[in-house]
Coordinates of C-alpha atoms and ligand atoms in Angstrom, one line a residue:
M29 CA -47.6 22.1 38.9
T30 CA -48.2 25.7 39.7
G31 CA -45.3 27.4 41.6
S32 CA -43.5 30.7 41.6
V33 CA -40.5 32.1 39.7
I34 CA -38.3 35.1 40.2
T35 CA -38.7 37.3 37.2
G36 CA -36.9 40.4 38.3
T37 CA -34.4 41.6 40.9
G38 CA -33.3 45.1 42.0
S39 CA -31.5 46.8 44.8
H40 CA -30.7 50.3 46.2
L41 CA -27.9 51.6 48.4
P42 CA -27.7 54.9 50.2
E43 CA -25.3 57.4 48.5
R44 CA -22.9 57.7 51.5
K45 CA -20.2 55.1 51.2
V46 CA -18.0 54.8 54.3
S47 CA -14.7 52.9 54.2
N48 CA -13.2 51.2 57.2
D49 CA -10.5 53.9 57.4
E50 CA -13.2 56.7 57.3
L51 CA -15.2 54.9 60.0
A52 CA -12.1 54.3 62.1
A53 CA -11.2 58.0 61.9
D54 CA -14.8 59.0 62.9
L55 CA -14.8 56.6 65.8
A56 CA -11.3 57.8 66.9
R57 CA -12.7 61.3 67.3
Q58 CA -15.0 59.8 70.0
G59 CA -12.1 58.0 71.6
I60 CA -13.0 54.6 70.2
E61 CA -10.2 52.6 68.7
T62 CA -10.6 50.3 65.7
S63 CA -8.8 49.8 62.4
N64 CA -9.2 48.7 58.8
E65 CA -6.9 45.8 59.6
W66 CA -9.0 44.5 62.5
I67 CA -12.3 44.8 60.6
V68 CA -11.0 43.1 57.5
A69 CA -9.2 40.3 59.4
R70 CA -12.2 39.5 61.6
T71 CA -15.1 40.1 59.2
G72 CA -13.9 40.6 55.6
I73 CA -15.9 44.0 55.6
R74 CA -14.1 46.8 53.7
Q75 CA -16.9 49.4 53.5
R76 CA -20.6 50.0 54.2
F77 CA -23.3 52.4 53.0
L78 CA -25.0 54.6 55.6
A79 CA -28.4 56.3 55.1
E80 CA -28.5 60.1 55.5
K81 CA -30.9 61.6 58.0
G82 CA -34.4 61.6 56.3
T83 CA -33.7 58.4 54.3
T84 CA -35.9 55.7 55.7
T85 CA -36.3 52.0 55.1
S86 CA -39.3 52.7 52.8
T87 CA -37.1 55.1 50.7
L88 CA -34.6 52.4 50.1
A89 CA -37.3 49.7 49.7
T90 CA -39.2 51.7 47.1
A91 CA -36.1 52.3 45.0
A92 CA -35.2 48.6 45.1
A93 CA -38.8 47.7 44.2
R94 CA -38.8 50.0 41.2
A95 CA -35.6 48.5 39.9
A96 CA -37.0 44.9 40.3
L97 CA -40.2 45.9 38.6
Q98 CA -38.3 47.4 35.7
D99 CA -36.1 44.2 35.5
A100 CA -39.3 42.1 35.3
G101 CA -40.9 44.4 32.8
L102 CA -43.9 45.1 35.0
Q103 CA -45.8 48.1 36.3
P104 CA -46.6 48.6 40.1
Q105 CA -50.2 48.1 39.2
D106 CA -49.4 44.5 38.1
I107 CA -48.5 43.6 41.7
D108 CA -51.0 42.2 44.1
L109 CA -48.8 41.4 47.1
I110 CA -46.0 43.4 48.8
I111 CA -44.0 41.9 51.6
V112 CA -41.2 43.9 53.2
A113 CA -38.7 42.1 55.5
T114 CA -37.3 44.6 58.0
S115 CA -36.4 45.1 61.6
T116 CA -36.0 48.8 61.2
P117 CA -39.5 49.8 59.9
D118 CA -40.4 53.5 59.3
Y119 CA -43.2 53.4 61.9
V120 CA -44.7 51.4 64.8
F121 CA -47.5 51.2 62.2
P122 CA -48.5 51.1 59.4
S123 CA -46.2 48.5 58.0
T124 CA -43.3 49.6 55.8
A125 CA -44.9 47.5 53.0
C126 CA -48.0 49.8 53.1
V127 CA -45.7 52.9 52.8
V128 CA -44.0 51.3 49.8
Q129 CA -47.3 50.5 48.2
A130 CA -48.4 54.1 48.6
N131 CA -45.1 55.3 47.1
L132 CA -45.6 53.0 44.1
E133 CA -49.2 54.3 43.8
A134 CA -50.6 50.7 43.4
P135 CA -53.3 50.3 46.1
G136 CA -55.5 47.3 46.5
G137 CA -53.3 44.2 46.9
A138 CA -52.1 42.8 50.2
A139 CA -49.1 44.5 51.9
F140 CA -47.4 43.6 55.2
D141 CA -44.0 43.3 56.9
V142 CA -42.2 40.3 58.1
Q143 CA -39.9 40.5 61.1
A144 CA -37.3 37.8 61.2
V145 CA -34.2 40.0 61.5
C146 CA -31.4 38.8 59.1
S147 CA -33.6 35.8 58.0
G148 CA -36.4 38.2 57.1
F149 CA -36.0 38.0 53.3
V150 CA -36.0 34.2 53.3
Y151 CA -39.0 34.2 55.5
A152 CA -40.8 36.7 53.2
L153 CA -39.9 34.9 50.0
T154 CA -41.2 31.6 51.5
T155 CA -44.4 33.3 52.6
A156 CA -45.0 34.9 49.1
D157 CA -44.3 31.6 47.4
A158 CA -46.9 29.9 49.7
L159 CA -49.5 32.6 49.0
I160 CA -48.9 32.3 45.2
Q161 CA -49.1 28.5 45.4
A162 CA -52.4 28.7 47.3
G163 CA -53.8 30.9 44.6
R164 CA -54.1 34.0 46.9
A165 CA -51.7 36.1 44.9
Q166 CA -50.3 36.2 41.3
R167 CA -47.4 38.6 41.4
A168 CA -45.5 39.6 44.5
L169 CA -42.8 42.2 45.3
V170 CA -40.6 40.7 48.1
I171 CA -38.3 43.2 49.6
G172 CA -35.6 43.2 52.3
A173 CA -34.7 46.7 53.5
E174 CA -33.0 48.1 56.5
V175 CA -31.5 51.2 58.1
F176 CA -29.5 49.2 60.8
S177 CA -27.3 52.3 61.4
R178 CA -30.2 53.7 63.4
I179 CA -30.2 50.9 66.0
L180 CA -26.4 50.6 66.4
D181 CA -24.7 51.8 69.6
W182 CA -22.0 53.9 67.9
S183 CA -19.9 53.7 71.1
D184 CA -19.7 49.9 70.9
R185 CA -16.9 49.0 68.5
S186 CA -17.7 45.3 68.7
T187 CA -21.0 45.8 66.8
C188 CA -21.0 49.3 65.1
V189 CA -18.3 48.3 62.5
L190 CA -20.3 45.3 61.3
F191 CA -23.5 46.7 59.7
G192 CA -24.7 48.9 56.9
D193 CA -27.9 50.1 55.3
G194 CA -29.6 49.1 52.0
A195 CA -32.4 47.3 50.2
G196 CA -32.9 44.5 47.7
A197 CA -36.1 43.2 46.0
V198 CA -37.4 40.5 43.8
V199 CA -40.5 40.1 41.7
L200 CA -42.0 36.6 42.3
E201 CA -44.7 35.4 39.7
R202 CA -47.0 32.5 39.5
S203 CA -45.8 30.1 36.8
D204 CA -45.9 26.5 35.6
R205 CA -42.2 26.4 35.2
P206 CA -40.1 25.3 38.2
G207 CA -38.9 28.2 40.3
I208 CA -38.8 27.8 44.0
L209 CA -37.9 24.2 44.5
A210 CA -37.7 23.9 48.3
A211 CA -37.8 26.1 51.4
N212 CA -37.4 25.6 55.1
L213 CA -37.9 28.0 58.0
H214 CA -36.8 27.6 61.6
A215 CA -36.5 29.5 64.9
D216 CA -35.3 29.0 68.4
G217 CA -36.7 31.8 70.5
S218 CA -34.7 30.8 73.6
Q219 CA -31.6 32.3 71.9
L220 CA -32.9 35.9 72.3
P221 CA -30.0 37.0 74.6
I222 CA -27.2 36.4 72.1
L223 CA -28.6 38.8 69.5
C224 CA -31.3 41.4 70.2
A225 CA -32.4 45.0 70.3
A226 CA -34.6 44.6 73.4
G227 CA -36.4 48.0 73.6
N228 CA -39.8 49.3 72.6
V229 CA -41.9 52.4 72.6
A230 CA -44.5 52.8 75.4
Y231 CA -46.3 55.8 76.8
G232 CA -44.3 58.0 74.5
N233 CA -40.9 56.8 75.6
V234 CA -38.3 54.3 74.6
V235 CA -38.5 51.5 77.2
G236 CA -35.5 49.1 77.6
D237 CA -32.4 49.1 75.4
P238 CA -33.1 50.1 71.8
F239 CA -29.6 49.2 70.5
L240 CA -28.4 46.0 68.9
R241 CA -26.5 43.8 71.4
M242 CA -24.7 40.7 70.4
D243 CA -22.6 37.9 71.7
G244 CA -20.5 37.6 68.6
Q245 CA -18.8 34.3 69.2
A246 CA -22.1 32.5 70.2
V247 CA -23.8 33.9 67.1
F248 CA -20.9 32.8 64.9
K249 CA -21.0 29.2 66.1
L250 CA -24.8 29.0 65.9
A251 CA -24.9 30.6 62.4
V252 CA -22.5 28.1 60.9
N253 CA -24.3 25.1 62.5
V254 CA -27.8 26.0 61.5
L255 CA -26.9 27.2 58.0
T256 CA -25.2 23.9 57.3
R257 CA -28.2 21.9 58.5
S258 CA -30.7 24.1 56.6
A259 CA -28.7 23.8 53.3
Q260 CA -28.7 20.0 53.6
E261 CA -32.4 20.0 54.3
A262 CA -33.2 22.1 51.3
S263 CA -30.9 20.0 49.0
E264 CA -32.6 16.8 50.2
A265 CA -36.1 18.2 49.9
A266 CA -35.5 19.3 46.3
G267 CA -33.6 16.1 45.4
I268 CA -30.8 18.3 44.2
P269 CA -27.3 17.4 45.5
L270 CA -25.2 20.2 46.8
E271 CA -22.7 19.7 43.9
D272 CA -25.6 20.6 41.5
I273 CA -26.3 23.9 43.3
H274 CA -24.6 26.5 41.1
W275 CA -24.6 29.4 43.6
M276 CA -25.0 29.8 47.3
V277 CA -26.3 33.3 48.4
P278 CA -26.1 33.1 52.2
H279 CA -26.8 36.0 54.6
Q280 CA -23.8 38.3 54.5
A281 CA -22.6 38.8 58.0
N282 CA -19.0 37.8 58.0
V283 CA -16.7 36.3 55.4
R284 CA -15.4 33.8 58.1
I285 CA -18.9 32.5 58.6
L286 CA -19.3 32.1 54.8
N287 CA -16.0 30.3 54.5
A288 CA -16.8 28.0 57.4
L289 CA -20.2 27.2 55.9
A290 CA -18.7 26.3 52.5
R291 CA -16.0 24.1 54.1
R292 CA -18.6 22.2 56.2
L293 CA -20.8 21.6 53.1
G294 CA -17.9 20.8 50.8
V295 CA -18.9 23.6 48.4
P296 CA -16.0 25.5 46.8
T297 CA -16.0 29.1 48.0
E298 CA -15.9 30.2 44.3
R299 CA -19.6 29.2 44.3
V300 CA -20.5 31.4 47.2
V301 CA -21.7 34.9 46.4
I302 CA -19.9 37.3 48.7
T303 CA -20.9 41.0 49.0
V304 CA -20.3 41.5 52.7
D305 CA -16.9 43.1 51.8
Q306 CA -18.8 45.9 49.9
H307 CA -22.1 46.2 51.9
A308 CA -21.3 45.0 55.4
N309 CA -24.1 43.2 57.2
T310 CA -27.4 44.8 56.0
S311 CA -29.6 42.2 57.8
A312 CA -32.8 41.4 55.9
A313 CA -31.4 43.3 52.8
S314 CA -28.3 41.3 52.5
V315 CA -29.6 38.3 50.5
P316 CA -31.5 40.2 47.9
L317 CA -28.7 42.8 47.6
A318 CA -26.2 39.9 46.9
L319 CA -28.6 38.2 44.6
D320 CA -29.1 41.3 42.5
A321 CA -25.4 42.1 42.4
A322 CA -24.5 38.6 41.2
R323 CA -27.3 38.6 38.6
R324 CA -26.3 42.0 37.2
D325 CA -22.6 41.2 37.0
G326 CA -23.5 38.0 35.0
R327 CA -22.5 35.3 37.6
L328 CA -26.1 34.1 38.1
Q329 CA -27.7 32.9 34.9
A330 CA -31.2 31.6 33.9
G331 CA -31.6 27.9 34.6
Q332 CA -29.1 27.8 37.5
N333 CA -30.0 26.4 40.9
V334 CA -29.4 29.0 43.6
L335 CA -29.6 28.5 47.4
M336 CA -30.5 31.6 49.4
Q337 CA -30.0 31.4 53.2
G338 CA -30.9 33.6 56.1
V339 CA -29.8 33.5 59.8
G340 CA -30.3 36.1 62.5
G341 CA -31.9 37.3 65.6
G342 CA -34.7 35.3 67.1
F343 CA -32.8 33.1 66.6
T344 CA -34.2 32.5 63.1
W345 CA -32.8 30.7 60.1
G346 CA -33.9 29.1 56.8
S347 CA -33.2 28.4 53.1
V348 CA -34.9 28.8 49.8
L349 CA -33.6 26.8 46.8
V350 CA -34.7 28.4 43.6
R351 CA -34.1 27.7 39.9
L352 CA -33.6 31.0 38.1
Ligands
ACO16 N1 -11.8 47.0 66.6 C1 -10.7 46.6 67.3 N2 -10.8 45.7 68.3 C2 -12.1 45.2 68.5 C3 -13.2 45.6 67.8 C4 -13.0 46.5 66.8 N3 -14.1 47.0 66.1 N4 -14.3 44.9 68.3 C5 -13.8 44.1 69.3 N5 -12.5 44.3 69.4 C6 -11.6 43.6 70.3 C7 -12.2 43.1 71.6 O1 -12.4 44.1 72.5 C8 -11.3 42.0 72.0 O2 -10.2 42.6 72.7 P1 -9.5 41.9 73.9 O3 -9.0 40.6 73.4 O4 -8.5 42.9 74.4 O5 -10.6 41.6 74.9 C9 -10.7 41.5 70.7 O6 -11.0 42.4 69.7 C10 -11.4 40.1 70.2 O7 -12.8 40.2 70.4 P2 -13.7 39.0 70.0 O8 -15.1 39.4 70.3 O9 -13.1 37.8 70.7 O10 -13.4 38.9 68.4 P3 -13.9 37.8 67.5 O11 -12.8 37.2 66.8 O12 -15.0 36.9 68.0 O13 -14.6 38.7 66.4 C11 -16.9 39.3 65.7 C12 -15.8 39.5 66.7 C13 -16.3 39.9 64.4 C14 -18.1 40.0 66.1 C15 -17.1 37.8 65.5 O14 -17.4 37.2 66.7 C16 -18.3 37.5 64.6 O15 -18.2 37.8 63.4 N6 -19.3 37.0 65.0 C17 -20.5 36.7 64.2 C18 -21.5 37.7 64.5 C19 -22.1 38.4 63.4 O16 -21.6 38.4 62.3 N7 -23.2 39.0 63.6 C20 -23.9 39.7 62.7 C21 -25.3 39.8 63.2 S1 -26.0 38.3 63.3 C22 -26.2 37.7 61.9 O17 -26.2 38.5 61.0 C23 -26.4 36.3 61.8

């Protein structure tokens, strides 16, 4: 049966690394109190990377895409589909995917963005797989990229310490060998109030509130519940029991969410890839960043079953179970 396989991964982080202590010192100068101890205890985050002025989502996405292409041994011209998952696009339009395509100098194929906040990469990967299976594309670049630092209210300590910037990418190719084994996507739009950036641009002005707002405890509970159900759904759909999944690569928001998820599923935490300590929450970039980190350090190996999971604003959630 024709399906799609991941043949390359790549990622890119901004140069500026900011530890919790540095961030706490910066915030203290504005009269905002936080500490490394609070951030580590509540979230597991130790540092984040923040994009310099002038670095945009497409800058990070293009670098991650080039790394994934190199890993797959392909040229930009080999790609006929680019999907960028982001909630922090360069422009109102065109899509960031079109900007990336221009940067790669590979015109002609389809290019569009997917907006599903922290579930964006899982949504984008599932969409690319469906297009490949339908014969509408052969080789796709699927990218998650964000500059979330631009939509944070830096006077709100309950959110600004949680996020970072970055990008991750995969090359997905048509193949007769099993790759993507199961996928599910879900949303509940009625949950908008617990996580949103409810502003827009109209008549030349920002209308509404352009900053991220979150009810942290409500998000925490919902995230653990929906990720648990979605993992079980993917495992049943593929006929692969959870104990035969070698690695889980869930959205990286909070170590406590990841530990609670592993406990609920009965999966040892040693089989959960954790990068939130290094990258903080990079929204749509978090899953491909974690995937690339674990592939490059040798944890993820060819032939293994890997469960990627997204959850975020919308509310949206979903899983992709893939054999590497
Ligand atoms: N530094 C120090 N104190 C802080 C900070 C901070 N940065 N932020 C909040 N506090 C204080 C609060 O003011 C509160 O003080 P009070 O008791 O005097 O009122 C106290 O810490 C506890 O606040 P809570 O909100 O109850 O803390 P909680 O244990 O719930 O942790 C957190 C907050 C980390 C946001 C948690 O709810 C969480 O992780 N939620 C999940 C949300 C998430 O990860 N979202 C990411 C985006 S969504 C996604 O990616 C799926």
